[in-house]
Amino acid sequence: MTALAPTSAARRNDQGSILPLVLIVAVVLSLVVVALAKFVTTDLIYAGVTEDRAERQATATSAISYGVERIRLGQSECASSAGGFGPLTPGVLDRNGATTTLSCSRFASGLSDITGWAVIMTGNGVAADLLLVKGGGNKKVTGPMFITDVTDVAFQGGGTSLEQLDGDLWHNRSTCPGPAVTLPSAYTFNPSNARGALCTTQIWSDKVAQPVIPNLSTLPVNNGTIFTTDTTTGSCRVFAPGRYTGTASLGSGDVYFQSGNYYFDNVGPITVKQQIVWFGNPGGDTPVIANPNCVGARNADPNIGGVGAIAYLGGNSKINMDTQGSMELFGKLVQP
């Protein structure tokens, strides 16, 4: 057999076929590179979307936790008739580039459905010194308070102070938060790092519902002195529910008003001085003010089924808290 060497024309044809192969390989590699680039780009975009979603979820979770804590501390207006959280520090909920809106809804109506108020100062008929603290010593109020004008807080006499426990001082303004609030140095909050003055655009009648007032004319009438229906148990003076007229004097010693309704009709000032006064059986609540002299009278309360008491003041009746005087009222579980 004789082998024949390829001709020059055949060699040229073989050499010319390399270029298409190179082009095909280059195109395939380009497609692979483009696909990989698109995959990497898509993965980066997905990673960014996932990161943004995680940040927004973390922001929303933080807002919910913040709202729950505000409600727990009683620093929201969810319990008011208009509802809402009230003023929030600008940007306090805005994190990770997200803008968060916090809101709440009211599901019930009536007085203090969720949180109660220690004191509400409406300002009706008062021209000055809406909150006047005097008489010396450290006064204490437990729970939230509302005052129409936060600038109308005054102290009289040396050594007089007011400590608000576990509550904030809500005050009305046309816009919130408004300028900083400067209270007298004798006004303190406890705990100081969690409580303080809070602004609201709502007026007092937006904060609480109008209470249901019973027919006071049906209450047992006392036409003599305020002591007519009391009984003295040891060093505790006990009063029964009813309508009181005449001279208002609690005398000396600690006092217990049995559970029920009381109407003080034009009795003048009721002065609490160097004594402790309890209104109503606290039920399952623990009294803030200890009154050991009246524990026996409280436990023997025949009206214990109607836990708590309400005092209605008519005409010129008012309560004066004098030197070393303390008063604690336990709200009725069933109104009125």
PDB file of N, CA and C in Angstrom, residues 143-178:
ATOM      1  N   GLY A 143     -50.155  57.053  90.024  1.00  0.00           N
ATOM      2  CA  GLY A 143     -50.906  56.908  88.790  1.00  0.00           C
ATOM      3  C   GLY A 143     -50.834  58.143  87.909  1.00  0.00           C
ATOM      4  N   PRO A 144     -51.427  58.069  86.713  1.00  0.00           N
ATOM      5  CA  PRO A 144     -51.387  59.188  85.773  1.00  0.00           C
ATOM      6  C   PRO A 144     -52.326  60.316  86.179  1.00  0.00           C
ATOM      7  N   MET A 145     -51.926  61.544  85.854  1.00  0.00           N
ATOM      8  CA  MET A 145     -52.765  62.716  86.106  1.00  0.00           C
ATOM      9  C   MET A 145     -52.898  63.520  84.819  1.00  0.00           C
ATOM     10  N   PHE A 146     -53.989  64.282  84.739  1.00  0.00           N
ATOM     11  CA  PHE A 146     -54.213  65.184  83.605  1.00  0.00           C
ATOM     12  C   PHE A 146     -54.441  66.587  84.145  1.00  0.00           C
ATOM     13  N   ILE A 147     -53.775  67.555  83.533  1.00  0.00           N
ATOM     14  CA  ILE A 147     -53.956  68.949  83.914  1.00  0.00           C
ATOM     15  C   ILE A 147     -54.131  69.771  82.644  1.00  0.00           C
ATOM     16  N   THR A 148     -55.092  70.684  82.660  1.00  0.00           N
ATOM     17  CA  THR A 148     -55.370  71.475  81.460  1.00  0.00           C
ATOM     18  C   THR A 148     -54.186  72.354  81.079  1.00  0.00           C
ATOM     19  N   ASP A 149     -53.571  73.009  82.047  1.00  0.00           N
ATOM     20  CA  ASP A 149     -52.447  73.915  81.782  1.00  0.00           C
ATOM     21  C   ASP A 149     -51.260  73.502  82.640  1.00  0.00           C
ATOM     22  N   VAL A 150     -50.224  72.983  82.010  1.00  0.00           N
ATOM     23  CA  VAL A 150     -49.079  72.479  82.752  1.00  0.00           C
ATOM     24  C   VAL A 150     -48.273  73.598  83.396  1.00  0.00           C
ATOM     25  N   THR A 151     -48.458  74.825  82.940  1.00  0.00           N
ATOM     26  CA  THR A 151     -47.730  75.950  83.532  1.00  0.00           C
ATOM     27  C   THR A 151     -48.379  76.438  84.818  1.00  0.00           C
ATOM     28  N   ASP A 152     -49.572  75.914  85.132  1.00  0.00           N
ATOM     29  CA  ASP A 152     -50.307  76.396  86.300  1.00  0.00           C
ATOM     30  C   ASP A 152     -50.128  75.459  87.489  1.00  0.00           C
ATOM     31  N   VAL A 153     -48.873  75.072  87.753  1.00  0.00           N
ATOM     32  CA  VAL A 153     -48.514  74.250  88.909  1.00  0.00           C
ATOM     33  C   VAL A 153     -47.715  75.116  89.870  1.00  0.00           C
ATOM     34  N   ALA A 154     -48.144  75.183  91.125  1.00  0.00           N
ATOM     35  CA  ALA A 154     -47.473  76.072  92.090  1.00  0.00           C
ATOM     36  C   ALA A 154     -47.303  75.369  93.428  1.00  0.00           C
ATOM     37  N   PHE A 155     -46.271  75.776  94.156  1.00  0.00           N
ATOM     38  CA  PHE A 155     -45.998  75.257  95.499  1.00  0.00           C
ATOM     39  C   PHE A 155     -45.978  76.420  96.477  1.00  0.00           C
ATOM     40  N   GLN A 156     -46.469  76.162  97.667  1.00  0.00           N
ATOM     41  CA  GLN A 156     -46.545  77.208  98.686  1.00  0.00           C
ATOM     42  C   GLN A 156     -45.964  76.677  99.994  1.00  0.00           C
ATOM     43  N   GLY A 157     -45.039  77.426 100.552  1.00  0.00           N
ATOM     44  CA  GLY A 157     -44.432  77.037 101.821  1.00  0.00           C
ATOM     45  C   GLY A 157     -43.143  76.267 101.626  1.00  0.00           C
ATOM     46  N   GLY A 158     -42.216  76.426 102.553  1.00  0.00           N
ATOM     47  CA  GLY A 158     -40.935  75.742 102.473  1.00  0.00           C
ATOM     48  C   GLY A 158     -41.059  74.261 102.777  1.00  0.00           C
ATOM     49  N   GLY A 159     -40.238  73.492 102.108  1.00  0.00           N
ATOM     50  CA  GLY A 159     -40.230  72.056 102.349  1.00  0.00           C
ATOM     51  C   GLY A 159     -41.391  71.296 101.762  1.00  0.00           C
ATOM     52  N   THR A 160     -42.152  71.922 100.877  1.00  0.00           N
ATOM     53  CA  THR A 160     -43.309  71.275 100.257  1.00  0.00           C
ATOM     54  C   THR A 160     -42.902  70.675  98.916  1.00  0.00           C
ATOM     55  N   SER A 161     -43.246  69.422  98.698  1.00  0.00           N
ATOM     56  CA  SER A 161     -42.897  68.767  97.437  1.00  0.00           C
ATOM     57  C   SER A 161     -44.002  67.793  97.044  1.00  0.00           C
ATOM     58  N   LEU A 162     -43.993  67.397  95.774  1.00  0.00           N
ATOM     59  CA  LEU A 162     -44.966  66.440  95.256  1.00  0.00           C
ATOM     60  C   LEU A 162     -44.230  65.387  94.450  1.00  0.00           C
ATOM     61  N   GLU A 163     -44.480  64.128  94.766  1.00  0.00           N
ATOM     62  CA  GLU A 163     -43.860  63.009  94.063  1.00  0.00           C
ATOM     63  C   GLU A 163     -44.959  62.202  93.370  1.00  0.00           C
ATOM     64  N   GLN A 164     -44.853  62.088  92.055  1.00  0.00           N
ATOM     65  CA  GLN A 164     -45.830  61.320  91.288  1.00  0.00           C
ATOM     66  C   GLN A 164     -45.242  59.937  91.005  1.00  0.00           C
ATOM     67  N   LEU A 165     -45.926  58.903  91.503  1.00  0.00           N
ATOM     68  CA  LEU A 165     -45.438  57.535  91.401  1.00  0.00           C
ATOM     69  C   LEU A 165     -46.120  56.795  90.259  1.00  0.00           C
ATOM     70  N   ASP A 166     -45.310  56.135  89.427  1.00  0.00           N
ATOM     71  CA  ASP A 166     -45.827  55.253  88.380  1.00  0.00           C
ATOM     72  C   ASP A 166     -46.916  55.910  87.540  1.00  0.00           C
ATOM     73  N   GLY A 167     -46.675  57.127  87.145  1.00  0.00           N
ATOM     74  CA  GLY A 167     -47.629  57.832  86.306  1.00  0.00           C
ATOM     75  C   GLY A 167     -47.000  59.055  85.670  1.00  0.00           C
ATOM     76  N   ASP A 168     -47.635  59.549  84.610  1.00  0.00           N
ATOM     77  CA  ASP A 168     -47.156  60.736  83.900  1.00  0.00           C
ATOM     78  C   ASP A 168     -48.139  61.881  84.083  1.00  0.00           C
ATOM     79  N   LEU A 169     -47.658  63.084  83.882  1.00  0.00           N
ATOM     80  CA  LEU A 169     -48.503  64.270  83.956  1.00  0.00           C
ATOM     81  C   LEU A 169     -48.876  64.685  82.534  1.00  0.00           C
ATOM     82  N   TRP A 170     -50.075  64.289  82.104  1.00  0.00           N
ATOM     83  CA  TRP A 170     -50.569  64.666  80.773  1.00  0.00           C
ATOM     84  C   TRP A 170     -51.071  66.102  80.821  1.00  0.00           C
ATOM     85  N   HIS A 171     -50.832  66.848  79.754  1.00  0.00           N
ATOM     86  CA  HIS A 171     -51.288  68.236  79.712  1.00  0.00           C
ATOM     87  C   HIS A 171     -51.714  68.587  78.294  1.00  0.00           C
ATOM     88  N   ASN A 172     -52.630  69.542  78.200  1.00  0.00           N
ATOM     89  CA  ASN A 172     -53.228  69.899  76.915  1.00  0.00           C
ATOM     90  C   ASN A 172     -52.449  71.007  76.221  1.00  0.00           C
ATOM     91  N   ARG A 173     -52.270  70.853  74.900  1.00  0.00           N
ATOM     92  CA  ARG A 173     -51.691  71.884  74.032  1.00  0.00           C
ATOM     93  C   ARG A 173     -52.360  71.803  72.673  1.00  0.00           C
ATOM     94  N   SER A 174     -52.334  72.918  71.967  1.00  0.00           N
ATOM     95  CA  SER A 174     -52.948  72.921  70.635  1.00  0.00           C
ATOM     96  C   SER A 174     -52.152  72.091  69.650  1.00  0.00           C
ATOM     97  N   THR A 175     -50.822  72.061  69.805  1.00  0.00           N
ATOM     98  CA  THR A 175     -49.950  71.222  68.991  1.00  0.00           C
ATOM     99  C   THR A 175     -48.948  70.519  69.900  1.00  0.00           C
ATOM    100  N   CYS A 176     -48.596  69.313  69.545  1.00  0.00           N
ATOM    101  CA  CYS A 176     -47.649  68.532  70.358  1.00  0.00           C
ATOM    102  C   CYS A 176     -46.471  68.077  69.496  1.00  0.00           C
ATOM    103  N   PRO A 177     -45.264  67.957  70.064  1.00  0.00           N
ATOM    104  CA  PRO A 177     -44.997  68.067  71.500  1.00  0.00           C
ATOM    105  C   PRO A 177     -44.866  69.495  72.014  1.00  0.00           C
ATOM    106  N   GLY A 178     -44.612  70.474  71.136  1.00  0.00           N
ATOM    107  CA  GLY A 178     -44.492  71.851  71.597  1.00  0.00           C
ATOM    108  C   GLY A 178     -43.188  72.086  72.339  1.00  0.00           C
TER     109      GLY A 178
END
